[in-house]
Tab-separated table of C-alpha atoms in Angstrom:
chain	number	residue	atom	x	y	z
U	2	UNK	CA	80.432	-16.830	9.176
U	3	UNK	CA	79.252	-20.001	11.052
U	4	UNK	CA	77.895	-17.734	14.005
U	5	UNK	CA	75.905	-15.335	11.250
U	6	UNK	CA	74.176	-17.800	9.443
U	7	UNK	CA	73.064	-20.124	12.340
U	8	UNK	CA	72.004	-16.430	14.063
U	9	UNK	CA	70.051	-15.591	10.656
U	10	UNK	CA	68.393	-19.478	11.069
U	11	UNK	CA	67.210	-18.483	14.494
U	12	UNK	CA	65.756	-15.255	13.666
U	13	UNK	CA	63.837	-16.886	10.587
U	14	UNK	CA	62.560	-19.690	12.374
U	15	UNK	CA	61.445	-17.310	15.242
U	16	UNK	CA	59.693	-14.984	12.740
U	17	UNK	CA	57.810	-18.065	10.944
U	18	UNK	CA	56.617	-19.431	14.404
U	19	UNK	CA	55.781	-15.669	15.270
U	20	UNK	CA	53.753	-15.507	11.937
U	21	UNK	CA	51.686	-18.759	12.810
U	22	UNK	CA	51.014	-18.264	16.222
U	23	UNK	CA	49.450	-14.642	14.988
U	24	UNK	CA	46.255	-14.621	13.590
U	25	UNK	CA	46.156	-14.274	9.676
U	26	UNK	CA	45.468	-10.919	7.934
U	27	UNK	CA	44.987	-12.782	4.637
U	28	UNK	CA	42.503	-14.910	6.302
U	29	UNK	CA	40.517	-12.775	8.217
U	30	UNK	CA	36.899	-11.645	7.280
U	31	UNK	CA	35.936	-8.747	5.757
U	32	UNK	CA	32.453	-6.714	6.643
U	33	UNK	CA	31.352	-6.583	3.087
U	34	UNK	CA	27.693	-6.743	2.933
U	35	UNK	CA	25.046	-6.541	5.726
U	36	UNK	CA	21.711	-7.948	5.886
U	37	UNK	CA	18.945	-6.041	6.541
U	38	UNK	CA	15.318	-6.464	6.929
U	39	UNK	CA	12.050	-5.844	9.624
U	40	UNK	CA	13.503	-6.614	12.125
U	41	UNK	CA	16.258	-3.845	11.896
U	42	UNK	CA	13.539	-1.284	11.429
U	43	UNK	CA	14.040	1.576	8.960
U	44	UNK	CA	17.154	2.282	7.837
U	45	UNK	CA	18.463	5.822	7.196
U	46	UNK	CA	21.520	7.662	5.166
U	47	UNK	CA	23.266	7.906	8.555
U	48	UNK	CA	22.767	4.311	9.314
U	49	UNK	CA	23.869	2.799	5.787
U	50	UNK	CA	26.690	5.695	5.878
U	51	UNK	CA	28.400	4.967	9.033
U	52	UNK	CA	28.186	1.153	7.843
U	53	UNK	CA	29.811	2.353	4.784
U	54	UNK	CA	32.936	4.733	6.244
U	55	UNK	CA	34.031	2.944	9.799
U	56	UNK	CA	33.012	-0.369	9.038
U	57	UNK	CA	33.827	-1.098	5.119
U	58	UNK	CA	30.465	-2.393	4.326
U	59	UNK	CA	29.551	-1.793	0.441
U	60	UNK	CA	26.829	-3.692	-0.584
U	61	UNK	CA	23.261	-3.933	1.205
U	62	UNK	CA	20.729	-7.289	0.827
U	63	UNK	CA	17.516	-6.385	1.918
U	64	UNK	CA	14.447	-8.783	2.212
U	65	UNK	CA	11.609	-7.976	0.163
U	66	UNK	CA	9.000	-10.882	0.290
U	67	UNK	CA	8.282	-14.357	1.924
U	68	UNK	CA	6.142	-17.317	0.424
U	69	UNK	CA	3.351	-15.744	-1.567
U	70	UNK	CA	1.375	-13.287	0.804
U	71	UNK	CA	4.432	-11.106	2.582
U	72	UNK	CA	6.168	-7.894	1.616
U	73	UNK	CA	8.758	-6.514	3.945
U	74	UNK	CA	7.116	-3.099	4.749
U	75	UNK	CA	10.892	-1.212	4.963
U	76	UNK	CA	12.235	-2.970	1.884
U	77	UNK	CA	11.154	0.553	-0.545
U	78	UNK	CA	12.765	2.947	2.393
U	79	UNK	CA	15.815	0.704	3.706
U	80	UNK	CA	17.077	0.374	-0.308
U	81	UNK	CA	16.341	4.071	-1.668
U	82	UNK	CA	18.448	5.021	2.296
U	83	UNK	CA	21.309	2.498	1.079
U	84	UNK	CA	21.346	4.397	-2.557
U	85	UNK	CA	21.469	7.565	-0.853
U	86	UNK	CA	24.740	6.015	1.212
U	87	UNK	CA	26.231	4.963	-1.753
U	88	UNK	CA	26.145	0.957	-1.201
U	89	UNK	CA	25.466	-1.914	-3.803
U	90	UNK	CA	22.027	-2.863	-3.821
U	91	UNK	CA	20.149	-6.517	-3.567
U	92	UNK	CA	17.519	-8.018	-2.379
U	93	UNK	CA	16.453	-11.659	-0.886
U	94	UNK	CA	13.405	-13.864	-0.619
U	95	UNK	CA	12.832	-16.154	2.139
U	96	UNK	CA	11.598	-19.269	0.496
U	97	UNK	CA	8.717	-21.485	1.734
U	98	UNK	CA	8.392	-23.315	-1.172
U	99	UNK	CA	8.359	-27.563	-1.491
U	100	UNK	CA	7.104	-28.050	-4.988
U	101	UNK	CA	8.336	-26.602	-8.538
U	102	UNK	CA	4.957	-25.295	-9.137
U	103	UNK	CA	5.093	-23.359	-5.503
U	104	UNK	CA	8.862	-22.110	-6.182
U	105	UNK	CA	7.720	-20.552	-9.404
U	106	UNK	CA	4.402	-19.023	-7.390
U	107	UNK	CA	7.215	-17.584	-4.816
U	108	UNK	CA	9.331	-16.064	-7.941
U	109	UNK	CA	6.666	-13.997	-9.580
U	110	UNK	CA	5.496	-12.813	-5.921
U	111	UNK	CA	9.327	-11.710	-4.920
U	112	UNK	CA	9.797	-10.152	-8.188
U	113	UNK	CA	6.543	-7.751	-8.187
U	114	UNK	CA	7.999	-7.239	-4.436
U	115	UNK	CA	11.379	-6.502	-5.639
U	116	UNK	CA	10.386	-4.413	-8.214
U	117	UNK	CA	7.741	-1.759	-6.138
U	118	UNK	CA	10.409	-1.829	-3.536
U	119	UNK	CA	12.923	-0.259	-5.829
U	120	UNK	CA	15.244	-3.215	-6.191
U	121	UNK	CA	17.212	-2.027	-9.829
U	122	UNK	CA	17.061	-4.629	-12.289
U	123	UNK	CA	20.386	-6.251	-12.733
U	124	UNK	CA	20.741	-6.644	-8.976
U	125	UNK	CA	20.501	-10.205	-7.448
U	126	UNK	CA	17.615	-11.284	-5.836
U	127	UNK	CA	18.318	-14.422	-3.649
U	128	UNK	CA	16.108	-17.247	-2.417
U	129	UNK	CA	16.425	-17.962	1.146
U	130	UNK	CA	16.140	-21.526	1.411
U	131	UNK	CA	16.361	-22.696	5.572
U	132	UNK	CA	12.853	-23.138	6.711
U	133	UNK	CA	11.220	-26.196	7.931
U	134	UNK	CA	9.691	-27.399	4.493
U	135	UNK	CA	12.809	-27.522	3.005
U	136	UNK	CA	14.125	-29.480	5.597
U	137	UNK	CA	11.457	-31.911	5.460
U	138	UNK	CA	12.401	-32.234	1.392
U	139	UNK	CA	14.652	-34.285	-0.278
U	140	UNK	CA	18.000	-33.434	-1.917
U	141	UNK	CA	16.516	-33.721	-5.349
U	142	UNK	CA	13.147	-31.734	-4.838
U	143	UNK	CA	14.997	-28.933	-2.969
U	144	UNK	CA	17.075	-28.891	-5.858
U	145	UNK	CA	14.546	-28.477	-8.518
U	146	UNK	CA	12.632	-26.001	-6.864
U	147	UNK	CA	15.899	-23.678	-6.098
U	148	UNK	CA	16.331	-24.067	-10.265
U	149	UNK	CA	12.567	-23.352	-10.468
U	150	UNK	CA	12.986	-20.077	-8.275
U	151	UNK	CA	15.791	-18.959	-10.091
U	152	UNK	CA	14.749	-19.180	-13.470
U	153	UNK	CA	12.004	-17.628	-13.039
U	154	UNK	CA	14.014	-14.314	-11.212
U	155	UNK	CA	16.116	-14.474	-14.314
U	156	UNK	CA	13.520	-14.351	-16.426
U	157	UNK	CA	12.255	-11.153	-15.157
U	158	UNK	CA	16.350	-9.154	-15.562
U	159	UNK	CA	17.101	-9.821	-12.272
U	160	UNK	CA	20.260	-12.324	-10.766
U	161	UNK	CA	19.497	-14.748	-8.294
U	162	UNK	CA	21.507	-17.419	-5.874
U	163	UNK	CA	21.036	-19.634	-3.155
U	164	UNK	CA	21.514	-18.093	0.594
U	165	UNK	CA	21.395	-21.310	2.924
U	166	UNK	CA	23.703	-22.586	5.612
U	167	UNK	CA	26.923	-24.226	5.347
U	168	UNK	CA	25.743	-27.811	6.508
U	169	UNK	CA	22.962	-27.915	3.968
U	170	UNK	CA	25.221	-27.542	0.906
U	171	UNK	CA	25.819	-30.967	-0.817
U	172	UNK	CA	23.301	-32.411	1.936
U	173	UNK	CA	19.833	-30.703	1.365
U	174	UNK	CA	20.212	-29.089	-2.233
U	175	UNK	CA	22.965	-28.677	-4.775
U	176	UNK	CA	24.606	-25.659	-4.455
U	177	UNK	CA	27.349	-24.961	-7.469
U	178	UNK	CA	28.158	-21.250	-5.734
U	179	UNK	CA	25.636	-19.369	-3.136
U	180	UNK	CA	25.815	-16.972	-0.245
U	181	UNK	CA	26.700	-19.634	2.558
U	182	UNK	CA	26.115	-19.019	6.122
U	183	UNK	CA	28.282	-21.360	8.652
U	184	UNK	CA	29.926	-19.525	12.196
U	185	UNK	CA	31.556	-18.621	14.203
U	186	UNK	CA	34.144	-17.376	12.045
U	187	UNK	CA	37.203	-19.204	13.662
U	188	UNK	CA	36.320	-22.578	12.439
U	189	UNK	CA	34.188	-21.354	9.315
U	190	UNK	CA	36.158	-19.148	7.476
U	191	UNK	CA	38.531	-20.633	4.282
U	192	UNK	CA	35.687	-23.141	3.689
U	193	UNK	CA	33.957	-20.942	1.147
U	194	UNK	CA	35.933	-18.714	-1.017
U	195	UNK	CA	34.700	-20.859	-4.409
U	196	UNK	CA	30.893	-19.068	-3.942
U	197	UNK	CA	29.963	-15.689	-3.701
U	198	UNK	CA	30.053	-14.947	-0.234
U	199	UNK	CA	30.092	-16.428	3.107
U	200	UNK	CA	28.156	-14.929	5.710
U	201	UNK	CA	30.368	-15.068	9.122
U	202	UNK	CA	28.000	-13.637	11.601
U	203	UNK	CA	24.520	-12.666	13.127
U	204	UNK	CA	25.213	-10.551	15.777
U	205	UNK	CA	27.204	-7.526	14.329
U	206	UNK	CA	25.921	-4.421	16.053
U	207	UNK	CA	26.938	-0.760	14.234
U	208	UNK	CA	26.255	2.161	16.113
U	209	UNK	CA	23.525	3.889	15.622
U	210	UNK	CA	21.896	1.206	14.304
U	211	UNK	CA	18.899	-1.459	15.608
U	212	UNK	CA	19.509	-4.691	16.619
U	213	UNK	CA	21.945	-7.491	15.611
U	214	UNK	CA	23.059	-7.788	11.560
U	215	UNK	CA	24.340	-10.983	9.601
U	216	UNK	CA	27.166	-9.623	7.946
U	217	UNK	CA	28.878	-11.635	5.072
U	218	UNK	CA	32.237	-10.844	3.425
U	219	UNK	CA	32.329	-11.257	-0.766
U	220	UNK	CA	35.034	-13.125	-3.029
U	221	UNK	CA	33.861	-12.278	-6.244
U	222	UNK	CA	31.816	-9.238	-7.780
U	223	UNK	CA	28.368	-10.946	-7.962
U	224	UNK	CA	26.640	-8.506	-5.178
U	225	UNK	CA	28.232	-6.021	-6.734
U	226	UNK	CA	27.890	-6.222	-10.263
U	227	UNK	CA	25.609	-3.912	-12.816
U	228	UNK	CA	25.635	-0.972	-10.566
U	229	UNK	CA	27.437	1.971	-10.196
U	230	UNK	CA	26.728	3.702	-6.454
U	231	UNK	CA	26.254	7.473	-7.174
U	232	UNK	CA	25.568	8.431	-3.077
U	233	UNK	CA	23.834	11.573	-2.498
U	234	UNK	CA	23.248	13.615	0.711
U	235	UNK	CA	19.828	13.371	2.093
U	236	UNK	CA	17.965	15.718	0.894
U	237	UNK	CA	15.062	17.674	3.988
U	238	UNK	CA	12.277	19.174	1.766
U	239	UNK	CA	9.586	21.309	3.555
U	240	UNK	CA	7.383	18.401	5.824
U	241	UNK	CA	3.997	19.790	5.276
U	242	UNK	CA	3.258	19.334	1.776
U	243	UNK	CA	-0.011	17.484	1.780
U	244	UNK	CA	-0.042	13.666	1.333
U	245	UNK	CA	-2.859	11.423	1.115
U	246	UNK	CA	-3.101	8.313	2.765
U	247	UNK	CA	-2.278	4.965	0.838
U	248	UNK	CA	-4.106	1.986	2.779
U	249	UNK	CA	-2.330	-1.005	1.207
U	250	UNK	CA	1.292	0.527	2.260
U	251	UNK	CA	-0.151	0.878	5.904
U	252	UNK	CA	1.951	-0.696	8.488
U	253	UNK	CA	3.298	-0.066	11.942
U	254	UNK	CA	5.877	-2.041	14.402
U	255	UNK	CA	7.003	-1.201	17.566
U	256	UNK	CA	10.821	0.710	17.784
U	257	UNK	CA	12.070	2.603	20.872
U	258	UNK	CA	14.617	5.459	19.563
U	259	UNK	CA	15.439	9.056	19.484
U	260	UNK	CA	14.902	11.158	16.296
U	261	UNK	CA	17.342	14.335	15.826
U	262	UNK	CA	15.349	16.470	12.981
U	263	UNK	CA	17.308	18.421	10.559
U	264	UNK	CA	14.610	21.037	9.572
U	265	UNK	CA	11.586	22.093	11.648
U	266	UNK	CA	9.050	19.438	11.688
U	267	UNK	CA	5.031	19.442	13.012
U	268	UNK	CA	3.830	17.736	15.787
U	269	UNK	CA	0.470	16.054	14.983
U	270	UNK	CA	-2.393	14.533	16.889
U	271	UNK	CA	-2.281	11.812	14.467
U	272	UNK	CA	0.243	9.698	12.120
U	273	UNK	CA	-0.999	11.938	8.572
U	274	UNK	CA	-0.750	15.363	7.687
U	275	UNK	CA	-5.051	15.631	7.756
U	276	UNK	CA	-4.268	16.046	11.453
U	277	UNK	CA	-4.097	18.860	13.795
U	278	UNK	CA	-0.246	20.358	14.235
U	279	UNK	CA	0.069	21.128	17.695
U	280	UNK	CA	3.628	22.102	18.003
U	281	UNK	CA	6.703	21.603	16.071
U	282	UNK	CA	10.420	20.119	16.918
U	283	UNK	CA	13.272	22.214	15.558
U	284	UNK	CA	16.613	21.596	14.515
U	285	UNK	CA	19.211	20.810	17.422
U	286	UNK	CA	15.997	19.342	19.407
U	287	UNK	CA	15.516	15.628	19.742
U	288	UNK	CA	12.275	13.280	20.433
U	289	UNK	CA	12.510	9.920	21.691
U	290	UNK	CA	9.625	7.574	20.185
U	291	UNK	CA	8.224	4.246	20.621
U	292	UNK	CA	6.256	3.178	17.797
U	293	UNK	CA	7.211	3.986	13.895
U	294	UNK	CA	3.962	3.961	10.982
U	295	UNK	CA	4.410	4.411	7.420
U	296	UNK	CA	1.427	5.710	5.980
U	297	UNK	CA	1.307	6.230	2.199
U	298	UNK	CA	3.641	9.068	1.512
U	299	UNK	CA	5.035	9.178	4.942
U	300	UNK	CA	6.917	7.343	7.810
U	301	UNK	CA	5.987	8.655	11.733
U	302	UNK	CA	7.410	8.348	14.565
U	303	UNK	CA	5.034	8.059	17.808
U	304	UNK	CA	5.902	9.505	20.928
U	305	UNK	CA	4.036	10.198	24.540
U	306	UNK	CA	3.613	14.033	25.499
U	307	UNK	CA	3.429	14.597	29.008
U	308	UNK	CA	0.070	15.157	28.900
U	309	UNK	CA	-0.245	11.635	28.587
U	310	UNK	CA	-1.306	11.710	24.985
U	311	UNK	CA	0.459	10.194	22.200
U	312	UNK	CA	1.794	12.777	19.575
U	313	UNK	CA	3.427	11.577	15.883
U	314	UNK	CA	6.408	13.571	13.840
U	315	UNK	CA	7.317	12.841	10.228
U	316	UNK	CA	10.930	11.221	10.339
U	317	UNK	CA	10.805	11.115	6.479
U	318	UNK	CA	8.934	10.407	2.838
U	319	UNK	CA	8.594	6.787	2.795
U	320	UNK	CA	11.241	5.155	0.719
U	321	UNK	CA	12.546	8.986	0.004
U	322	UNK	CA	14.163	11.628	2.013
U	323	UNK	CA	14.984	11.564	6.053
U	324	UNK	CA	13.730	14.348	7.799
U	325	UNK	CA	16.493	13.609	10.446
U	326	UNK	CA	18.727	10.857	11.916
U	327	UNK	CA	17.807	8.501	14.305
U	328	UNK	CA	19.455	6.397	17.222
U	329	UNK	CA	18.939	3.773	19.230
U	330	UNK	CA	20.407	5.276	22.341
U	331	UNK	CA	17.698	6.467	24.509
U	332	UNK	CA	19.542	6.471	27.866
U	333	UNK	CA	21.884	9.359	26.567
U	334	UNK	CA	18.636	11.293	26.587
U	335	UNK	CA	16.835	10.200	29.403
U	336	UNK	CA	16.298	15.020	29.887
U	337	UNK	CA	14.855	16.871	27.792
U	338	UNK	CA	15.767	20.706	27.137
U	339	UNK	CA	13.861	23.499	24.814
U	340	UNK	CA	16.162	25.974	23.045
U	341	UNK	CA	14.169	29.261	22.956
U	342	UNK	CA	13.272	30.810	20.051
U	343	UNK	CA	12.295	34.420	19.302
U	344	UNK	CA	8.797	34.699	19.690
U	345	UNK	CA	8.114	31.641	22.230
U	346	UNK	CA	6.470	31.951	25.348
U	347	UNK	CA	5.854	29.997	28.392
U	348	UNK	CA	2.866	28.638	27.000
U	349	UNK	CA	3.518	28.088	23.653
U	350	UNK	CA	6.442	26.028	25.128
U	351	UNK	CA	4.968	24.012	27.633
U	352	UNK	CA	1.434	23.492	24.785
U	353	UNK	CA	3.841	21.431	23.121
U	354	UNK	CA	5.491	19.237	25.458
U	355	UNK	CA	2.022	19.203	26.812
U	356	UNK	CA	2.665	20.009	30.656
U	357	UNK	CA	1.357	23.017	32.426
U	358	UNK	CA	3.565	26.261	32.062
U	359	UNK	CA	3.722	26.638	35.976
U	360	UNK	CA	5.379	23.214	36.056
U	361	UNK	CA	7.404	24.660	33.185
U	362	UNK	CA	8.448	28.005	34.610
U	363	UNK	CA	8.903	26.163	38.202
U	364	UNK	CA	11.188	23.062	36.765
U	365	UNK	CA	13.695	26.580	35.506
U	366	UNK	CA	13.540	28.567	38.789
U	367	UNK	CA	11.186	31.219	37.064
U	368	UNK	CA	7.534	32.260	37.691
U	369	UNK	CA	5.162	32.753	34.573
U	370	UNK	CA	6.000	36.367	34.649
U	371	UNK	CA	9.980	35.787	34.015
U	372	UNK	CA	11.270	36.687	30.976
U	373	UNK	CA	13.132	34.076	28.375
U	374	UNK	CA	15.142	34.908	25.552
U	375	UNK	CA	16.020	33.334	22.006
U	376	UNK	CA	18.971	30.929	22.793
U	377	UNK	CA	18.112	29.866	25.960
U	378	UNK	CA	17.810	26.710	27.206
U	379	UNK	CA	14.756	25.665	29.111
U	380	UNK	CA	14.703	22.253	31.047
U	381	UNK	CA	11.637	20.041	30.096
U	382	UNK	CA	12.252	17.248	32.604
């Protein structure tokens, strides 16, 4: 009996110093919410999906405005692409403010953004409060104009918090609870589970995706409440119905990926649908792009033909349906192939890559004169 129960000791204590020197499941940090914003580019289905199934994520923040004169130009797309996933939906302003008067200014602005971007009301919209001019204010007036901001977001039927970094809360501006940032996650994580969430890292990369995320994990429902995710498959609507031009939701930022359509799109000589198709990509086909515009109805991707001339494809409506999926992975398609179809030709084919059909014909082991068939696949270069 003596023997058992000191055996039974050792195996407890060896279990309980197993159990600390293991890290702790309770503890560790879950991939809640992601940030995303212009700097991640535009978002798809695919991109929020695969967020959604293989990493848990289940609520989305997007930026929609800073200070008084910017709108983030893939706020309307990068929410309606979340919806279609099936995620929560919010928003965040990144605050410039240093006066009550200016932090009300800063409100209205994010709100009219927030609102044309699709934001639902209900959601939270944050204020981002880091920048310089805070950190040149005092405790009280950052304080004030954080109440200021929020009211004011209130006001209009939207919730609202304060995202700002760990060693600013209780130093630069009362926060009661807020979105806290504070890495790496080792030393940060416990500190925060009395506010809403606690964002754990900047650098989370998800495949298929551009670019490094802040990803935050939640301890209460407040990015997730008032909503009720209803996802829905993209939907790929014929790509030539006419669409006219909108000048104020003109924008265009460099991106370097490959776009897989899911439905036959045009190739134009120009980022609109007023200009000449000289070709089309099919399904099964991919592009690889350098440059995205969205232009009124539409968002285009940019590419250079072999001819040396740039050529644009529709990757989707803008804030609305994807045409395709994208990727960031351009080395796995560093060759391009042509899948035949019934009717092509040598010319036809090589028109739209835009290199000579000899070069064409030559780069297969054929002559002009060869014959091709539907299903077969042609090497471009």
């Amino acid at each position: 009996m003596k023997f058992k129960t000191k055996l039974i000791t050792l195996v407890v204590a060896f279990l309980a110093a197993i159990s600390f020197a293991l890290p702790s499941q309770v503890n560790a940090a879950n991939t809640d919410m992601v940030d995303t914003s212009n700097h991640n580019g535009l978002m798809t289905y695919d991109n929020y999906y695969d967020m959604l199934v293989h990493y848990g994520v289940k609520a989305v923040v997007q930026k929609v405005s800073e200070g008084t004169t910017y709108v983030d130009p893939t706020a309307r797309y990068n929410l309606a692409s979340a919806k279609q996933a099936g995620l929560y939906l919010n928003g965040y302003h990144f605050a410039r403010y240093t006066t009550v008067e200016g932090a009300r200014a800063e409100a209205r602005f994010a709100v009219a953004a927030a609102q044309s971007a699709g934001l639902p009301i209900g959601a939270v919209l944050a204020t981002d409060v880091e920048a310089s001019e805070q950190a040149n204010n005092s405790y009280a007036a950052n304080t004030a104009n954080n109440k200021a901001f929020m009211e004011v977001v209130q006001a209009a039927g939207y919730r609202s918090t304060i995202y700002t970094m760990g060693s600013w809360v209780g130093t630069k501006m009362l926060v009661d609870k807020g979105w806290i940032a504070d890495y790496p996650y080792n030393t940060s994580r416990d500190r925060y589970t009395s506010h809403h969430a606690w964002q754990f890292r900047s650098d989370q990369q998800f495949a298929g995706s551009y670019g490094n995320f802040d990803v935050s994990q939640l301890y209460d429902d407040f990015f997730t409440a008032n909503q009720t995710p209803s996802p829905s498959a993209p939907v790929t609507p014929a790509p030539n119905q006419p669409a006219k031009s909108n000048a104020a939701s003109d924008t265009d930022y460099a991106q370097t990926g490959v776009f897989k359509p899911s439905a036959t799109v045009n190739i134009r000589t120009g980022a609109g649908t007023g200009y000449a198709s000289v070709g089309s990509y099919a399904p099964g086909e991919s592009v690889i792009y350098d440059h995205v515009y969205i232009r009124g109805t539409y968002v285009w991707a940019r590419y250079l033909s072999y001819s040396g001339r740039y050529h644009y494809v529709a990757l989707g409506v803008n804030g609305g349906e994807s045409y395709g999926s994208r990727s960031s992975n351009v080395q796995a398609y560093s060759h391009t192939y042509y899948t035949v179809h019934s009717g092509d030709s040598f010319w036809s084919i090589a028109s739209k890559y835009g290199i000579s059909m000899y070069t064409l014909a030559a780069n297969n082991g054929k002559s002009i004169y060869s014959l091709i068939y539907p299903g077969e696949s042609l090497y471009i270069r």
